CSV table of C-alpha atoms and ligand atoms in Angstrom, one decimal:
chain,number,residue,atom,x,y,z
A,365,UNK,CA,135.1,-10.2,71.1
A,366,UNK,CA,134.8,-6.6,72.5
A,367,UNK,CA,136.4,-3.4,71.6
A,368,UNK,CA,138.5,-2.5,74.6
A,369,UNK,CA,140.9,0.5,73.4
A,370,UNK,CA,140.0,3.5,71.4
A,371,UNK,CA,142.3,5.7,69.8
A,372,UNK,CA,141.6,8.6,67.6
A,373,UNK,CA,144.1,11.1,65.3
A,374,UNK,CA,143.8,14.0,63.3
A,375,UNK,CA,146.4,14.1,60.5
A,376,UNK,CA,146.7,16.9,57.6
A,377,UNK,CA,147.6,15.1,54.5
A,378,UNK,CA,149.0,17.9,51.9
A,379,UNK,CA,148.3,17.4,48.3
A,380,UNK,CA,151.3,16.3,45.9
A,381,UNK,CA,150.2,18.2,43.2
A,382,UNK,CA,149.5,21.6,45.2
A,383,UNK,CA,145.5,23.0,45.4
A,384,UNK,CA,142.8,21.0,44.4
A,385,UNK,CA,140.3,23.4,42.5
A,386,UNK,CA,136.8,23.3,41.8
A,387,UNK,CA,134.0,25.8,40.6
A,388,UNK,CA,133.3,29.1,42.0
A,389,UNK,CA,136.9,29.0,43.8
A,390,UNK,CA,136.5,26.4,46.0
A,391,UNK,CA,139.8,25.2,46.6
A,392,UNK,CA,142.1,22.8,49.0
A,393,UNK,CA,145.6,22.3,49.6
A,394,UNK,CA,145.3,18.9,51.7
A,395,UNK,CA,143.2,16.4,53.4
A,396,UNK,CA,142.5,16.9,56.9
A,397,UNK,CA,141.9,13.5,58.4
A,398,UNK,CA,140.5,12.3,61.4
A,399,UNK,CA,142.1,8.3,61.9
A,400,UNK,CA,140.7,5.8,64.8
A,401,UNK,CA,141.9,2.6,66.1
A,402,UNK,CA,139.7,0.2,67.8
A,403,UNK,CA,141.6,-2.7,69.9
A,404,UNK,CA,139.7,-5.7,70.8
A,405,UNK,CA,140.1,-7.7,74.1
A,406,UNK,CA,142.0,-10.6,71.4
A,407,UNK,CA,144.8,-7.8,70.8
A,408,UNK,CA,143.3,-7.1,67.2
A,409,UNK,CA,143.0,-3.5,65.9
A,410,UNK,CA,141.0,-2.1,62.8
A,411,UNK,CA,141.7,1.1,61.6
A,412,UNK,CA,139.2,3.8,60.0
A,413,UNK,CA,139.8,6.9,58.3
A,414,UNK,CA,137.2,9.8,57.3
A,415,UNK,CA,138.6,13.2,55.3
A,416,UNK,CA,136.6,16.0,54.1
A,417,UNK,CA,137.6,17.8,51.0
A,418,UNK,CA,138.1,21.2,52.9
A,419,UNK,CA,134.6,22.8,54.4
A,420,UNK,CA,133.0,23.5,51.2
A,421,UNK,CA,132.6,19.7,49.4
A,422,UNK,CA,130.4,17.7,51.9
A,423,UNK,CA,128.3,18.4,54.9
A,424,UNK,CA,131.2,17.5,56.8
A,425,UNK,CA,134.4,19.1,58.7
A,426,UNK,CA,137.4,17.7,60.4
A,427,UNK,CA,137.0,19.6,63.6
A,428,UNK,CA,133.7,18.4,63.6
A,429,UNK,CA,134.5,15.0,63.1
A,430,UNK,CA,137.3,15.4,65.9
A,431,UNK,CA,134.7,16.3,68.3
A,432,UNK,CA,131.9,13.6,67.5
A,433,UNK,CA,134.3,10.9,67.3
A,434,UNK,CA,134.8,11.8,71.2
A,435,UNK,CA,131.4,12.0,71.9
A,436,UNK,CA,130.5,8.7,70.1
A,437,UNK,CA,133.7,6.6,70.8
A,438,UNK,CA,132.8,6.0,74.8
A,439,UNK,CA,129.3,4.3,73.6
A,440,UNK,CA,131.6,1.6,71.6
A,441,UNK,CA,133.7,0.4,74.2
A,442,UNK,CA,132.6,-3.2,75.0
A,443,UNK,CA,130.6,-3.5,71.9
A,444,UNK,CA,131.4,-6.1,69.3
A,445,UNK,CA,133.1,-5.0,66.5
A,446,UNK,CA,131.7,-7.7,64.2
A,447,UNK,CA,128.2,-7.2,64.9
A,448,UNK,CA,128.3,-4.2,62.2
A,449,UNK,CA,124.3,-3.3,61.8
A,450,UNK,CA,124.1,-3.3,65.8
A,451,UNK,CA,127.1,-1.2,66.2
A,452,UNK,CA,125.6,1.4,63.3
A,453,UNK,CA,122.2,1.2,65.3
A,454,UNK,CA,124.4,2.1,68.5
A,455,UNK,CA,125.8,5.0,67.0
A,456,UNK,CA,122.9,6.2,65.3
A,457,UNK,CA,120.6,6.2,68.8
A,458,UNK,CA,123.4,8.1,70.8
A,459,UNK,CA,124.4,10.2,68.3
A,460,UNK,CA,121.5,11.4,65.6
A,461,UNK,CA,122.7,12.6,62.3
A,462,UNK,CA,126.4,13.0,61.3
A,463,UNK,CA,127.2,10.3,59.1
A,464,UNK,CA,130.7,11.4,58.3
A,465,UNK,CA,131.6,11.4,62.1
A,466,UNK,CA,130.6,7.7,62.3
A,467,UNK,CA,132.3,6.6,58.9
A,468,UNK,CA,136.1,5.8,60.3
A,469,UNK,CA,134.4,4.2,63.5
A,470,UNK,CA,132.4,1.5,61.2
A,471,UNK,CA,135.2,1.2,59.0
A,472,UNK,CA,137.5,0.5,61.9
A,473,UNK,CA,134.7,-2.2,63.1
A,474,UNK,CA,134.8,-3.7,59.3
A,475,UNK,CA,138.5,-4.1,59.6
A,476,UNK,CA,138.3,-5.5,63.0
A,477,UNK,CA,135.5,-8.1,61.7
A,478,UNK,CA,137.3,-9.1,58.7
A,479,UNK,CA,140.7,-9.4,60.6
A,480,UNK,CA,139.0,-11.6,63.0
A,481,UNK,CA,137.6,-13.7,60.5
A,482,UNK,CA,140.8,-13.9,58.9
A,483,UNK,CA,139.4,-12.9,55.5
A,484,UNK,CA,140.4,-9.7,53.3
A,485,UNK,CA,137.6,-7.2,53.9
A,486,UNK,CA,136.7,-7.8,50.3
A,487,UNK,CA,135.1,-11.1,51.1
A,488,UNK,CA,133.0,-9.9,53.5
A,489,UNK,CA,131.6,-7.3,51.4
A,490,UNK,CA,130.4,-9.8,48.9
A,491,UNK,CA,133.2,-11.4,47.3
A,492,UNK,CA,136.3,-9.9,45.3
A,493,UNK,CA,135.0,-9.8,41.6
A,494,UNK,CA,138.2,-8.7,39.7
A,495,UNK,CA,142.2,-8.3,40.9
A,496,UNK,CA,142.2,-4.6,40.0
A,497,UNK,CA,139.7,-1.8,39.2
A,498,UNK,CA,140.3,1.1,37.0
A,499,UNK,CA,141.4,4.5,37.8
A,500,UNK,CA,140.5,7.9,37.0
A,501,UNK,CA,142.4,11.0,37.0
A,502,UNK,CA,140.7,14.3,37.7
A,503,UNK,CA,141.6,17.4,35.5
A,504,UNK,CA,141.1,20.0,37.9
A,505,UNK,CA,139.3,23.7,37.1
A,506,UNK,CA,141.7,26.3,35.7
A,507,UNK,CA,142.6,27.7,32.4
A,508,UNK,CA,141.6,26.1,29.2
A,509,UNK,CA,145.1,25.3,27.9
A,510,UNK,CA,146.3,23.8,31.5
A,511,UNK,CA,143.6,21.7,31.7
A,512,UNK,CA,144.2,20.2,28.1
A,513,UNK,CA,147.8,19.8,28.8
A,514,UNK,CA,146.9,18.1,32.3
A,515,UNK,CA,144.3,15.8,30.7
A,516,UNK,CA,147.1,14.8,27.8
A,517,UNK,CA,149.6,14.0,30.5
A,518,UNK,CA,147.4,11.7,32.2
A,519,UNK,CA,146.7,9.9,29.1
A,520,UNK,CA,150.5,9.7,28.3
A,521,UNK,CA,150.5,8.2,31.7
A,522,UNK,CA,148.1,5.3,30.6
A,523,UNK,CA,145.3,6.8,31.8
A,524,UNK,CA,142.0,6.3,29.7
A,525,UNK,CA,139.5,7.3,32.2
A,526,UNK,CA,139.6,11.5,33.4
A,527,UNK,CA,137.2,13.4,35.3
A,528,UNK,CA,136.9,17.1,34.3
A,529,UNK,CA,135.8,19.9,36.7
A,530,UNK,CA,133.3,22.1,35.2
A,531,UNK,CA,130.3,24.0,36.7
A,532,UNK,CA,131.8,27.5,36.8
A,533,UNK,CA,131.0,30.1,33.9
A,534,UNK,CA,129.1,28.3,31.1
A,535,UNK,CA,130.8,29.7,28.0
A,536,UNK,CA,134.3,29.2,29.7
A,537,UNK,CA,133.6,25.5,30.8
A,538,UNK,CA,132.2,24.9,27.0
A,539,UNK,CA,135.9,26.0,25.8
A,540,UNK,CA,137.7,23.8,28.8
A,541,UNK,CA,136.0,20.7,27.9
A,542,UNK,CA,136.3,21.4,24.0
A,543,UNK,CA,140.0,21.8,24.7
A,544,UNK,CA,140.4,18.6,26.7
A,545,UNK,CA,138.4,16.7,24.2
A,546,UNK,CA,140.6,17.9,21.5
A,547,UNK,CA,143.9,16.9,23.5
A,548,UNK,CA,143.0,13.2,24.3
A,549,UNK,CA,142.3,10.1,22.4
A,550,UNK,CA,138.7,9.8,20.9
A,551,UNK,CA,138.5,6.6,23.1
A,552,UNK,CA,139.3,8.5,26.3
A,553,UNK,CA,136.1,8.3,28.6
A,554,UNK,CA,135.4,11.6,29.6
A,555,UNK,CA,133.6,12.7,32.7
A,556,UNK,CA,132.3,16.0,33.4
A,557,UNK,CA,131.6,16.9,37.1
A,558,UNK,CA,130.0,20.2,37.8
A,559,UNK,CA,129.7,19.4,41.2
A,560,UNK,CA,126.2,20.8,41.8
A,561,UNK,CA,127.4,24.3,40.5
A,562,UNK,CA,124.8,25.0,37.7
A,563,UNK,CA,121.2,26.0,37.5
A,564,UNK,CA,119.3,23.7,35.2
A,565,UNK,CA,119.5,26.8,32.8
A,566,UNK,CA,123.3,27.1,33.0
A,567,UNK,CA,123.8,22.9,32.4
A,568,UNK,CA,121.2,22.9,29.5
A,569,UNK,CA,123.5,25.7,28.0
A,570,UNK,CA,126.6,23.5,28.3
A,571,UNK,CA,124.9,20.5,27.3
A,572,UNK,CA,123.6,21.7,24.3
A,573,UNK,CA,126.8,23.7,23.3
A,574,UNK,CA,128.9,20.1,24.0
A,575,UNK,CA,126.4,17.7,22.1
A,576,UNK,CA,129.1,16.6,19.8
A,577,UNK,CA,131.4,15.7,22.4
A,578,UNK,CA,131.3,12.2,24.1
A,579,UNK,CA,131.2,12.6,27.8
A,580,UNK,CA,129.3,11.4,31.0
A,581,UNK,CA,127.5,14.6,32.8
A,582,UNK,CA,128.0,13.9,36.3
A,583,UNK,CA,125.9,16.2,39.0
A,584,UNK,CA,125.4,19.1,36.8
A,585,UNK,CA,122.8,20.9,39.8
A,586,UNK,CA,122.1,20.5,43.4
A,587,UNK,CA,119.1,18.7,43.9
A,588,UNK,CA,117.7,15.4,42.2
A,589,UNK,CA,114.9,17.4,40.6
A,590,UNK,CA,117.0,19.7,39.0
A,591,UNK,CA,119.6,17.5,37.6
A,592,UNK,CA,116.4,15.3,36.3
A,593,UNK,CA,115.2,18.4,34.3
A,594,UNK,CA,118.5,18.9,32.9
A,595,UNK,CA,118.1,14.7,32.0
A,596,UNK,CA,115.1,15.4,30.2
A,597,UNK,CA,116.7,17.1,27.4
A,598,UNK,CA,120.2,15.0,27.4
A,599,UNK,CA,121.2,12.7,25.4
A,600,UNK,CA,124.2,11.5,27.5
A,601,UNK,CA,124.7,9.1,30.4
A,602,UNK,CA,124.1,11.1,33.6
A,603,UNK,CA,125.8,9.9,37.1
A,604,UNK,CA,124.7,11.3,40.4
A,605,UNK,CA,126.9,12.0,43.4
A,606,UNK,CA,126.5,14.9,45.8
A,607,UNK,CA,122.8,13.8,45.8
A,608,UNK,CA,123.3,10.4,47.3
A,609,UNK,CA,123.3,10.9,51.0
A,610,UNK,CA,120.7,8.3,52.2
A,611,UNK,CA,119.0,5.3,51.1
A,612,UNK,CA,115.4,7.5,50.4
A,613,UNK,CA,117.9,9.4,47.8
A,614,UNK,CA,119.2,6.4,46.0
A,615,UNK,CA,115.4,5.1,46.1
A,616,UNK,CA,114.2,8.5,44.9
A,617,UNK,CA,116.5,8.8,42.3
A,618,UNK,CA,115.6,5.2,41.2
A,619,UNK,CA,111.7,5.8,41.0
A,620,UNK,CA,112.2,9.2,39.1
A,621,UNK,CA,114.8,7.7,36.7
A,622,UNK,CA,117.0,10.3,37.5
A,623,UNK,CA,120.5,9.0,36.6
A,624,UNK,CA,122.4,5.8,34.8
A,625,UNK,CA,125.1,5.9,37.3
A,626,UNK,CA,125.9,6.6,40.9
A,627,UNK,CA,129.0,7.9,42.9
A,628,UNK,CA,128.9,6.7,46.3
A,629,UNK,CA,131.2,8.1,48.8
A,630,UNK,CA,132.0,6.5,52.4
A,631,UNK,CA,132.3,9.3,55.0
A,632,UNK,CA,128.9,11.1,53.2
A,633,UNK,CA,127.0,7.5,53.6
A,634,UNK,CA,128.2,7.0,57.1
A,635,UNK,CA,130.8,4.0,56.4
A,636,UNK,CA,131.8,1.0,54.8
A,637,UNK,CA,128.5,-0.9,56.0
A,638,UNK,CA,126.1,1.8,54.9
A,639,UNK,CA,128.1,1.9,51.5
A,640,UNK,CA,127.7,-1.8,50.8
A,641,UNK,CA,124.1,-1.6,51.7
A,642,UNK,CA,123.5,1.2,49.1
A,643,UNK,CA,126.3,-0.5,46.4
A,644,UNK,CA,124.7,-3.6,46.9
A,645,UNK,CA,121.0,-2.0,46.4
A,646,UNK,CA,122.5,0.3,43.3
A,647,UNK,CA,124.0,-3.1,41.5
A,648,UNK,CA,120.3,-4.9,41.8
A,649,UNK,CA,118.6,-1.7,40.6
A,650,UNK,CA,120.7,-1.7,37.5
A,651,UNK,CA,122.9,1.6,38.2
A,652,UNK,CA,126.5,1.9,37.1
A,653,UNK,CA,128.5,2.6,40.7
A,654,UNK,CA,131.9,4.1,41.6
A,655,UNK,CA,132.5,3.6,45.2
A,656,UNK,CA,134.9,6.4,46.6
A,657,UNK,CA,135.5,8.8,49.4
A,658,UNK,CA,135.9,12.5,50.1
A,659,UNK,CA,139.6,12.0,50.7
A,660,UNK,CA,142.1,10.2,53.0
A,661,UNK,CA,145.2,8.1,52.4
A,662,UNK,CA,146.0,4.5,52.9
A,663,UNK,CA,143.4,3.6,55.0
A,664,UNK,CA,140.5,5.2,53.4
A,665,UNK,CA,141.8,4.5,50.1
A,666,UNK,CA,142.2,0.5,51.1
A,667,UNK,CA,138.3,0.8,52.2
A,668,UNK,CA,137.4,2.0,48.6
A,669,UNK,CA,139.6,-0.9,46.7
A,670,UNK,CA,137.7,-3.6,48.9
A,671,UNK,CA,134.3,-2.2,48.1
A,672,UNK,CA,134.9,-1.4,44.4
A,673,UNK,CA,136.5,-4.8,43.9
A,674,UNK,CA,133.4,-6.0,45.3
A,675,UNK,CA,131.2,-4.3,43.0
A,676,UNK,CA,130.3,-6.6,39.9
A,677,UNK,CA,132.5,-5.4,36.9
A,678,UNK,CA,130.0,-4.9,34.7
A,679,UNK,CA,128.3,-2.1,37.0
A,680,UNK,CA,131.9,-0.7,38.2
A,681,UNK,CA,132.6,2.9,36.6
A,682,UNK,CA,135.9,3.8,38.2
A,683,UNK,CA,138.1,3.9,41.4
A,684,UNK,CA,140.2,6.5,42.8
A,685,UNK,CA,144.0,6.4,44.5
A,686,UNK,CA,143.6,9.0,46.8
A,687,UNK,CA,146.7,7.7,48.9
A,688,UNK,CA,148.8,8.9,46.0
A,689,UNK,CA,147.4,12.4,46.2
A,690,UNK,CA,149.0,13.2,49.5
A,691,UNK,CA,152.8,13.6,51.0
A,692,UNK,CA,152.1,11.6,53.9
A,693,UNK,CA,152.5,7.8,54.0
A,694,UNK,CA,150.4,6.2,57.1
A,695,UNK,CA,150.5,2.6,56.2
A,696,UNK,CA,153.1,-0.2,54.6
A,697,UNK,CA,151.0,-2.7,52.4
A,698,UNK,CA,149.2,0.0,50.8
A,699,UNK,CA,146.8,-0.4,48.1
A,700,UNK,CA,148.8,-1.4,44.9
A,701,UNK,CA,148.7,0.8,42.0
A,702,UNK,CA,149.8,-0.5,38.4
A,703,UNK,CA,149.8,1.9,35.9
A,704,UNK,CA,146.0,2.6,35.9
A,705,UNK,CA,144.7,0.3,37.6
A,706,UNK,CA,144.4,-0.3,41.7
A,707,UNK,CA,144.3,-3.6,43.8
A,708,UNK,CA,144.0,-4.6,47.3
A,709,UNK,CA,146.7,-5.2,49.6
A,710,UNK,CA,147.3,-9.2,50.7
A,711,UNK,CA,146.0,-9.8,54.0
A,712,UNK,CA,143.2,-9.9,56.6
A,713,UNK,CA,140.7,-7.0,56.9
A,714,UNK,CA,141.9,-3.4,55.0
A,715,UNK,CA,145.1,-5.6,54.5
A,716,UNK,CA,147.1,-2.6,55.0
A,717,UNK,CA,149.6,-2.0,58.1
A,718,UNK,CA,149.3,1.2,59.5
A,719,UNK,CA,152.6,2.9,60.9
A,720,UNK,CA,150.9,4.6,64.2
A,721,UNK,CA,154.2,6.5,64.7
A,722,UNK,CA,153.3,8.4,61.7
A,723,UNK,CA,150.2,9.9,63.2
A,724,UNK,CA,151.2,12.0,65.9
A,725,UNK,CA,149.9,12.1,69.6
A,726,UNK,CA,146.0,10.8,69.6
A,727,UNK,CA,143.5,13.5,70.1
A,728,UNK,CA,141.7,10.8,71.8
A,729,UNK,CA,142.6,7.6,73.8
A,730,UNK,CA,140.1,5.6,76.2
A,731,UNK,CA,140.0,2.0,77.6
A,732,UNK,CA,137.6,0.2,79.6
A,733,UNK,CA,134.9,-2.8,79.7
B,1541,MG,MG1,131.7,13.6,41.3
């Protein structure tokens, strides 16, 4: 099996609910996705997607993914998409760094490999551990009363897990989280995610003032050591997200005992294959794990769902249904969402049926070998 044709598209995916807001006035109105299609000599096509959250969230930007895809793609013509580790080494050899550029290409290889084997991707990622995964909802940063109202609406819609954005002014964020906690039932699982926005000084002030509230603290500060210094005076679980970029980061966090859980983002790690590697190691090391991505629609969400459902239930935190965030529809047979839970579509590979006519004109189309 050889890759014979590569197409790539760029697609803006506006948010259904308007701007997405994080602390420090970081804001996005849409995901800006790069989608790739790899077609093999047997006629099968695999799909991959990556979409950064604006230019502020991760060390990635859509224009970079577009340019980088065009640089790497010619090297993949003639490669066997099922030889996933080899393809990964090839991409790392011809194009140094920039894991987010390789993410969609690796995802498409994984989709192709599973389609060629005639099995859902979840099977190749270790096996399906449950029918569905529990979803969480994000309470974006804003006035305390608006955040409390939004949280109550999510709970009213049947969701039991919410992630509250903090990391702004500490006094204001203490009020915000207190308002949210007061607006939802006691059993609601709350994550306070500062997205690396605080110094240890600020994070410790926040943690001390919110001691009576039951929540999980996510990525309060920028570095592993800063988060560790906060954790030393904290009696709550801590999850690290932005700090996990490489295998070395994961091992560093483990050695230092800097977290109880990890949020693994597919494009930040460089694709489904690398995410699977870190996910498996994280599970074996005893971490709780969330697998998600920085954005995307049906293709990316399907990949997240396959990775989530192949994570043992007792180690899995929660999942997110990004395809419901955006106004565009890029595929039929998308990951099914029922209430607060998400499954995977039936069928081989990612299971989705991409609708190429929805993607516009490709910015790249090459064939050969
Ligand atoms: Mg996070």
